[in-house]
């Protein structure tokens, strides 16, 4: 399956590279690429810069579309061109995964209306203003509603990605990946220690 | 403090970006940059490519020198030019942090002789062949010996980096960073669930 990761200025480092570590190492199943609104180099304030392809190259959808969070989302929720592209790609993609405040961007499209979703607990009160008809779940490590997965803050993106693997490949498969990267997977999506 | 991250072809994604998430967000304390033997774009098999400066620009040492692991280490342990540069930089740097099989590269310099260190448990038997006089500790999430920190596999790099923050700034500081990124920090460096 092809995995498209959305980047924008000031994305959160681990929101992106936690899931990339997990999916990227499963080369027989997943192939990771990075995208941004116009393509080219996208930077964040942690000193990380990644080259991206333009979003229009996946405007017809992709197998897995991952939307990270970060301070950049505060600006991007008002970027109508980006929100429209996220909407079109998400409608046509098989799975949409959001990490942290990435759910604010997806909520802004309206596609999460009447669906459950969660987000970073430190930014929760801001995130929910971007989707008044979303059934926001405050206490959750991650949520699943049909093809939409949403994780809590930063590190929770790894737990959600392992949960996604469990849903696709079974529990033993996901546990083996966690073991390979020596990661203590929090398997219970409904538990949340960071409220 | 200036943080220099060593990259080489086929570095492990999370070995790098777990610590970068933790140190990079503390902008008042740490400034992260990426280096490689010759500078330029360095890629790994997860589809990640990062632009780097040449190692010679920090040959006089840096505050924190971080050496990640990954399959690339299997090749780089035999790259004498790189090992010599790692040796010179590590001798002159304040702290040296290795993640996963990064300890094989540092062991190869001889600087870990008669010191304790650990590494990835899935690669341990290979790693220890690169430093016969190192006191390898198999059961450890991370080890500290003077200015040398060494973590176990992949995700353990985050626990070690939080431990490093604890040693510099106190326990409350490190716990607050873990909380901000909603990370379940394994605080006990001597415990290891991945043997």
Coordinates of N, CA and C in Angstrom, one line a residue, chain A residues 20-180:
Chain A
X20 N 6.4 6.7 10.4 CA 7.3 6.4 9.3 C 8.2 5.2 9.7
X21 N 8.7 5.3 10.9 CA 9.5 4.2 11.4 C 8.7 2.8 11.3
X22 N 7.5 2.9 11.8 CA 6.7 1.6 11.9 C 6.3 1.1 10.5
X23 N 5.8 2.0 9.6 CA 5.3 1.6 8.3 C 6.5 1.4 7.3
X24 N 7.5 2.3 7.5 CA 8.6 2.3 6.5 C 9.4 1.0 6.6
X25 N 9.5 0.4 7.8 CA 10.3 -0.8 7.9 C 9.6 -2.0 7.3
X26 N 8.3 -1.9 7.0 CA 7.5 -3.0 6.5 C 7.4 -2.9 4.9
X27 N 8.6 -3.1 4.3 CA 8.7 -2.7 2.9 C 7.9 -3.6 2.0
X28 N 7.6 -4.8 2.5 CA 6.7 -5.7 1.6 C 5.3 -5.3 1.6
X29 N 4.9 -4.4 2.5 CA 3.5 -3.9 2.7 C 3.3 -2.5 2.4
X30 N 4.2 -1.6 2.8 CA 4.0 -0.2 2.7 C 5.2 0.6 2.1
X31 N 4.8 1.6 1.3 CA 5.9 2.4 0.7 C 5.5 3.9 1.0
X32 N 6.5 4.5 1.7 CA 6.2 5.9 2.3 C 6.7 7.0 1.3
X33 N 5.9 8.0 1.1 CA 6.3 9.2 0.3 C 5.8 10.4 1.1
X34 N 6.5 11.6 0.8 CA 6.1 12.8 1.5 C 5.5 13.8 0.5
X35 N 4.5 14.5 0.9 CA 3.8 15.5 0.0 C 3.6 16.8 0.8
X36 N 3.5 17.9 0.0 CA 3.1 19.2 0.6 C 2.3 19.9 -0.5
X37 N 1.7 21.0 -0.1 CA 0.8 21.7 -1.0 C 1.4 22.0 -2.4
X38 N 2.7 22.5 -2.4 CA 3.3 22.8 -3.7 C 4.5 22.0 -4.0
X39 N 4.8 21.0 -3.1 CA 6.1 20.3 -3.3 C 7.3 21.0 -2.8
X40 N 8.5 20.4 -2.9 CA 9.7 21.1 -2.5 C 10.0 20.9 -1.0
X41 N 11.0 21.6 -0.5 CA 11.6 21.4 0.8 C 10.6 22.0 1.9
X42 N 10.3 21.2 2.9 CA 9.4 21.6 3.9 C 10.2 21.5 5.3
X43 N 10.2 22.6 6.0 CA 11.0 22.6 7.3 C 10.2 22.7 8.5
X44 N 10.8 22.3 9.6 CA 10.1 22.6 10.9 C 11.1 23.3 11.9
X45 N 10.7 23.6 13.0 CA 11.5 24.4 13.9 C 12.5 23.5 14.7
X46 N 12.4 22.2 14.5 CA 13.4 21.3 15.1 C 14.6 21.1 14.2
X47 N 14.7 21.9 13.1 CA 15.8 21.8 12.2 C 15.7 20.7 11.2
X48 N 14.5 20.1 11.0 CA 14.3 19.0 10.1 C 13.8 19.6 8.8
X49 N 14.3 19.2 7.6 CA 13.8 19.6 6.3 C 13.7 18.4 5.4
X50 N 12.5 18.2 4.8 CA 12.2 17.1 4.0 C 11.7 17.5 2.6
X51 N 12.2 16.8 1.6 CA 11.8 17.2 0.2 C 10.5 16.4 0.0
X52 N 9.5 17.2 -0.7 CA 8.2 16.6 -0.9 C 7.8 16.7 -2.3
X53 N 6.8 15.9 -2.7 CA 6.1 16.0 -4.0 C 4.9 16.9 -3.8
X54 N 4.4 17.5 -4.9 CA 3.1 18.3 -4.7 C 1.9 17.4 -4.5
X55 N 1.0 17.9 -3.6 CA -0.2 17.1 -3.3 C -1.0 16.8 -4.5
X56 N -1.0 17.6 -5.6 CA -1.8 17.3 -6.7 C -1.5 15.9 -7.3
X57 N -0.3 15.4 -7.0 CA 0.1 14.1 -7.6 C -0.7 13.0 -6.9
X58 N -1.4 13.2 -5.8 CA -2.2 12.2 -5.2 C -3.6 12.7 -5.0
X59 N -4.0 13.7 -5.9 CA -5.3 14.3 -5.7 C -6.5 13.3 -6.0
X60 N -6.1 12.2 -6.7 CA -7.1 11.1 -6.9 C -7.1 10.1 -5.8
X61 N -6.5 10.4 -4.7 CA -6.5 9.5 -3.5 C -5.3 8.6 -3.5
X62 N -5.1 8.0 -2.3 CA -3.9 7.1 -2.1 C -4.4 6.0 -1.1
X63 N -3.6 5.0 -0.9 CA -4.0 3.9 0.1 C -4.1 4.5 1.5
X64 N -3.1 5.1 1.9 CA -3.1 5.6 3.3 C -2.6 7.1 3.3
X65 N -3.4 8.0 3.8 CA -3.1 9.4 3.8 C -2.9 9.8 5.3
X66 N -1.7 10.2 5.6 CA -1.4 10.5 7.0 C -1.2 12.0 7.2
X67 N -1.9 12.6 8.1 CA -1.9 14.1 8.4 C -1.3 14.3 9.8
X68 N -0.1 14.8 9.9 CA 0.5 15.0 11.2 C 0.0 16.4 11.8
X69 N 0.4 16.6 13.1 CA 0.1 17.9 13.7 C 1.3 18.8 13.8
X70 N 1.3 19.7 14.8 CA 2.4 20.6 15.0 C 1.8 22.0 15.0
X71 N 2.7 23.0 15.4 CA 2.2 24.4 15.5 C 1.8 24.9 14.1
X72 N 2.3 24.3 13.0 CA 1.9 24.8 11.7 C 0.4 24.6 11.4
X73 N -0.3 23.7 12.1 CA -1.7 23.5 11.9 C -2.5 24.8 12.2
X74 N -2.0 25.6 13.2 CA -2.7 26.8 13.6 C -2.8 27.8 12.4
X75 N -1.8 27.8 11.5 CA -1.9 28.6 10.3 C -2.7 27.9 9.2
X76 N -2.4 26.6 9.1 CA -2.9 25.8 7.9 C -4.5 25.6 8.0
X77 N -5.1 25.7 9.2 CA -6.5 25.5 9.2 C -7.2 26.7 8.5
X78 N -6.5 27.8 8.2 CA -7.1 28.9 7.5 C -6.6 28.9 6.0
X79 N -5.9 27.9 5.6 CA -5.4 27.8 4.2 C -6.4 27.0 3.4
X80 N -7.3 27.7 2.8 CA -8.4 27.0 2.1 C -8.0 26.1 1.0
X81 N -6.9 26.5 0.3 CA -6.4 25.7 -0.8 C -5.9 24.3 -0.2
X82 N -5.2 24.3 0.9 CA -4.7 23.1 1.5 C -5.9 22.3 2.0
X83 N -6.8 22.9 2.7 CA -8.0 22.2 3.3 C -8.8 21.5 2.1
X84 N -9.0 22.2 1.0 CA -9.7 21.6 -0.1 C -9.0 20.4 -0.7
X85 N -7.7 20.5 -0.7 CA -6.9 19.4 -1.2 C -7.0 18.2 -0.3
X86 N -6.9 18.5 1.0 CA -7.0 17.4 2.1 C -8.4 16.8 1.9
X87 N -9.4 17.6 1.7 CA -10.8 17.0 1.6 C -10.9 16.1 0.4
X88 N -10.4 16.5 -0.8 CA -10.5 15.7 -2.0 C -9.7 14.4 -1.9
X89 N -8.5 14.5 -1.4 CA -7.6 13.3 -1.2 C -8.2 12.4 -0.2
X90 N -8.7 12.9 0.9 CA -9.3 12.0 2.0 C -10.5 11.3 1.5
X91 N -11.4 12.0 0.7 CA -12.6 11.4 0.2 C -12.3 10.1 -0.7
X92 N -11.1 10.2 -1.4 CA -10.8 9.2 -2.4 C -9.7 8.2 -1.9
X93 N -9.3 8.4 -0.6 CA -8.2 7.5 -0.1 C -8.9 6.4 0.7
X94 N -8.1 5.2 0.8 CA -8.7 4.1 1.6 C -8.7 4.3 3.1
X95 N -7.6 4.9 3.6 CA -7.5 5.2 5.0 C -6.9 6.5 5.3
X96 N -7.4 7.2 6.3 CA -6.9 8.5 6.6 C -6.5 8.5 8.1
X97 N -5.2 8.7 8.4 CA -4.7 8.7 9.7 C -4.3 10.1 10.1
X98 N -4.8 10.6 11.2 CA -4.3 11.9 11.7 C -3.6 11.7 13.1
X99 N -2.5 12.5 13.3 CA -1.8 12.4 14.5 C -1.9 13.8 15.2
X100 N -2.1 13.8 16.5 CA -2.1 15.1 17.2 C -3.0 16.1 16.6
X101 N -2.6 17.3 16.4 CA -3.5 18.4 15.9 C -3.8 18.3 14.4
X102 N -3.2 17.2 13.8 CA -3.6 16.9 12.4 C -5.1 16.7 12.3
X103 N -5.8 16.3 13.3 CA -7.2 16.1 13.3 C -8.0 17.5 13.1
X104 N -7.3 18.6 13.5 CA -8.0 19.9 13.3 C -8.1 20.2 11.8
X105 N -7.0 19.8 11.0 CA -7.0 20.0 9.6 C -8.1 19.2 8.9
X106 N -8.2 17.9 9.3 CA -9.2 17.0 8.7 C -10.6 17.5 9.1
X107 N -10.8 17.9 10.4 CA -12.1 18.4 10.9 C -12.6 19.5 10.0
X108 N -11.6 20.4 9.7 CA -12.0 21.6 8.9 C -12.6 21.3 7.6
X109 N -12.3 20.1 7.0 CA -12.9 19.7 5.7 C -14.4 19.3 5.9
X110 N -14.8 19.0 7.1 CA -16.2 18.6 7.3 C -16.3 17.1 7.2
X111 N -15.3 16.4 6.8 CA -15.4 14.9 6.7 C -15.5 14.2 8.0
X112 N -15.1 14.8 9.1 CA -15.3 14.2 10.4 C -16.6 14.5 11.1
X113 N -17.5 15.2 10.4 CA -18.8 15.6 11.0 C -19.5 14.3 11.3
X114 N -20.1 14.2 12.5 CA -20.8 13.1 13.1 C -20.0 11.8 13.2
X115 N -18.7 12.0 13.2 CA -17.8 10.9 13.4 C -17.0 11.1 14.7
X116 N -16.4 10.1 15.3 CA -15.6 10.3 16.5 C -14.2 10.5 16.1
X117 N -13.5 11.3 16.9 CA -12.1 11.7 16.7 C -11.5 12.2 18.0
X118 N -10.1 12.2 18.0 CA -9.5 12.8 19.2 C -8.3 13.6 18.7
X119 N -7.5 14.1 19.7 CA -6.4 15.0 19.3 C -5.5 15.2 20.6
X120 N -4.5 16.0 20.4 CA -3.6 16.3 21.5 C -4.3 16.9 22.6
X121 N -4.0 16.5 23.8 CA -4.8 17.0 25.0 C -4.4 18.4 25.4
X122 N -3.2 18.8 25.1 CA -2.7 20.1 25.4 C -3.3 21.2 24.4
X123 N -3.8 20.7 23.3 CA -4.4 21.7 22.3 C -5.8 21.4 22.0
X124 N -6.4 20.5 22.9 CA -7.8 20.0 22.6 C -8.8 21.1 22.4
X125 N -8.8 22.1 23.3 CA -9.8 23.1 23.3 C -9.8 24.0 22.1
X126 N -8.6 24.1 21.5 CA -8.5 24.8 20.2 C -8.9 23.9 19.1
X127 N -8.4 22.6 19.1 CA -8.7 21.7 18.0 C -10.3 21.6 17.8
X128 N -11.0 21.5 18.8 CA -12.5 21.2 18.7 C -13.2 22.4 18.1
X129 N -12.6 23.6 18.1 CA -13.3 24.7 17.5 C -13.3 24.6 15.9
X130 N -12.4 23.7 15.4 CA -12.3 23.5 14.0 C -13.3 22.5 13.4
X131 N -14.1 21.9 14.3 CA -15.1 20.9 13.8 C -16.2 20.8 14.9
X132 N -17.2 21.6 14.8 CA -18.2 21.7 15.8 C -19.2 20.5 15.8
X133 N -19.2 19.8 14.6 CA -20.1 18.7 14.5 C -19.4 17.3 14.7
X134 N -18.1 17.4 15.0 CA -17.3 16.2 15.3 C -17.6 15.7 16.7
X135 N -17.7 14.4 16.8 CA -17.9 13.8 18.2 C -16.5 13.6 18.8
X136 N -16.0 14.7 19.4 CA -14.7 14.7 19.9 C -14.6 13.8 21.2
X137 N -13.7 12.9 21.2 CA -13.5 12.0 22.4 C -12.2 12.5 23.1
X138 N -12.4 13.1 24.3 CA -11.2 13.6 25.0 C -10.4 12.5 25.6
X139 N -11.0 11.5 26.2 CA -10.2 10.4 26.8 C -10.0 9.3 25.8
X140 N -9.0 9.3 25.0 CA -8.7 8.2 24.0 C -7.2 8.3 23.6
X141 N -6.5 7.2 23.5 CA -5.2 7.2 23.0 C -5.3 7.4 21.5
X142 N -6.3 6.7 20.9 CA -6.6 6.9 19.5 C -8.1 6.5 19.3
X143 N -8.7 6.9 18.2 CA -10.0 6.6 17.8 C -10.0 6.0 16.4
X144 N -11.0 5.1 16.1 CA -11.3 4.6 14.8 C -12.7 4.8 14.4
X145 N -13.0 5.4 13.3 CA -14.4 5.5 12.8 C -14.3 5.2 11.3
X146 N -14.7 4.0 11.0 CA -14.7 3.6 9.6 C -13.2 3.7 9.1
X147 N -13.0 4.5 8.0 CA -11.6 4.6 7.5 C -10.8 5.7 8.1
X148 N -11.4 6.3 9.1 CA -10.7 7.5 9.8 C -10.1 7.1 11.1
X149 N -8.8 7.2 11.2 CA -8.0 7.0 12.5 C -7.5 8.3 13.0
X150 N -7.7 8.6 14.3 CA -7.2 9.8 14.9 C -6.5 9.5 16.2
X151 N -5.3 10.1 16.3 CA -4.5 9.8 17.6 C -4.5 11.0 18.4
X152 N -4.2 10.8 19.7 CA -3.9 11.9 20.6 C -2.5 12.5 20.3
X153 N -1.9 13.1 21.3 CA -0.7 13.9 20.9 C 0.6 13.1 20.6
X154 N 1.3 13.6 19.7 CA 2.7 13.2 19.3 C 3.0 11.7 19.4
X155 N 3.4 11.2 20.6 CA 3.8 9.8 20.7 C 2.6 8.9 20.4
X156 N 1.4 9.3 20.6 CA 0.2 8.5 20.4 C 0.1 8.0 19.0
X157 N 0.7 8.8 18.1 CA 0.7 8.4 16.7 C 1.3 7.0 16.4
X158 N 2.3 6.7 17.3 CA 3.0 5.4 17.1 C 2.0 4.3 17.6
X159 N 1.3 4.6 18.7 CA 0.4 3.6 19.3 C -0.8 3.3 18.2
X160 N -1.2 4.4 17.7 CA -2.3 4.3 16.7 C -1.8 3.5 15.4
X161 N -0.6 3.8 15.0 CA -0.1 3.1 13.8 C 0.0 1.6 14.0
X162 N 0.5 1.3 15.2 CA 0.5 -0.1 15.6 C -0.9 -0.7 15.7
X163 N -1.9 0.1 16.2 CA -3.3 -0.3 16.2 C -3.8 -0.5 14.8
X164 N -3.4 0.4 13.9 CA -3.8 0.2 12.4 C -3.2 -1.1 11.9
X165 N -2.0 -1.4 12.2 CA -1.4 -2.7 11.7 C -2.1 -3.9 12.3
X166 N -2.5 -3.7 13.6 CA -3.3 -4.8 14.2 C -4.6 -5.1 13.5
X167 N -5.3 -4.0 13.1 CA -6.6 -4.1 12.4 C -6.4 -4.7 11.0
X168 N -5.2 -4.5 10.4 CA -5.0 -5.0 9.0 C -4.4 -6.4 9.0
X169 N -3.4 -6.6 10.0 CA -2.6 -7.8 9.9 C -2.7 -8.7 11.2
X170 N -3.5 -8.3 12.2 CA -3.6 -9.1 13.4 C -2.7 -8.6 14.5
X171 N -3.0 -9.1 15.7 CA -2.4 -8.6 16.9 C -0.9 -9.1 17.0
X172 N -0.7 -10.3 16.6 CA 0.7 -10.9 16.7 C 1.7 -10.1 15.8
X173 N 1.2 -9.7 14.6 CA 2.0 -8.9 13.6 C 2.4 -7.6 14.2
X174 N 1.4 -6.9 14.8 CA 1.6 -5.5 15.4 C 2.6 -5.7 16.6
X175 N 2.4 -6.7 17.4 CA 3.2 -6.9 18.6 C 4.7 -7.2 18.2
X176 N 4.8 -7.9 17.1 CA 6.2 -8.2 16.6 C 6.9 -7.0 16.1
X177 N 6.2 -6.1 15.4 CA 6.8 -4.8 15.0 C 7.2 -4.0 16.2
X178 N 6.3 -3.9 17.2 CA 6.7 -3.1 18.4 C 7.9 -3.7 19.1
X179 N 8.0 -5.1 19.1 CA 9.1 -5.7 19.7 C 10.4 -5.4 18.9
X180 N 10.3 -5.5 17.6 CA 11.5 -5.2 16.8 C 12.1 -3.8 17.0

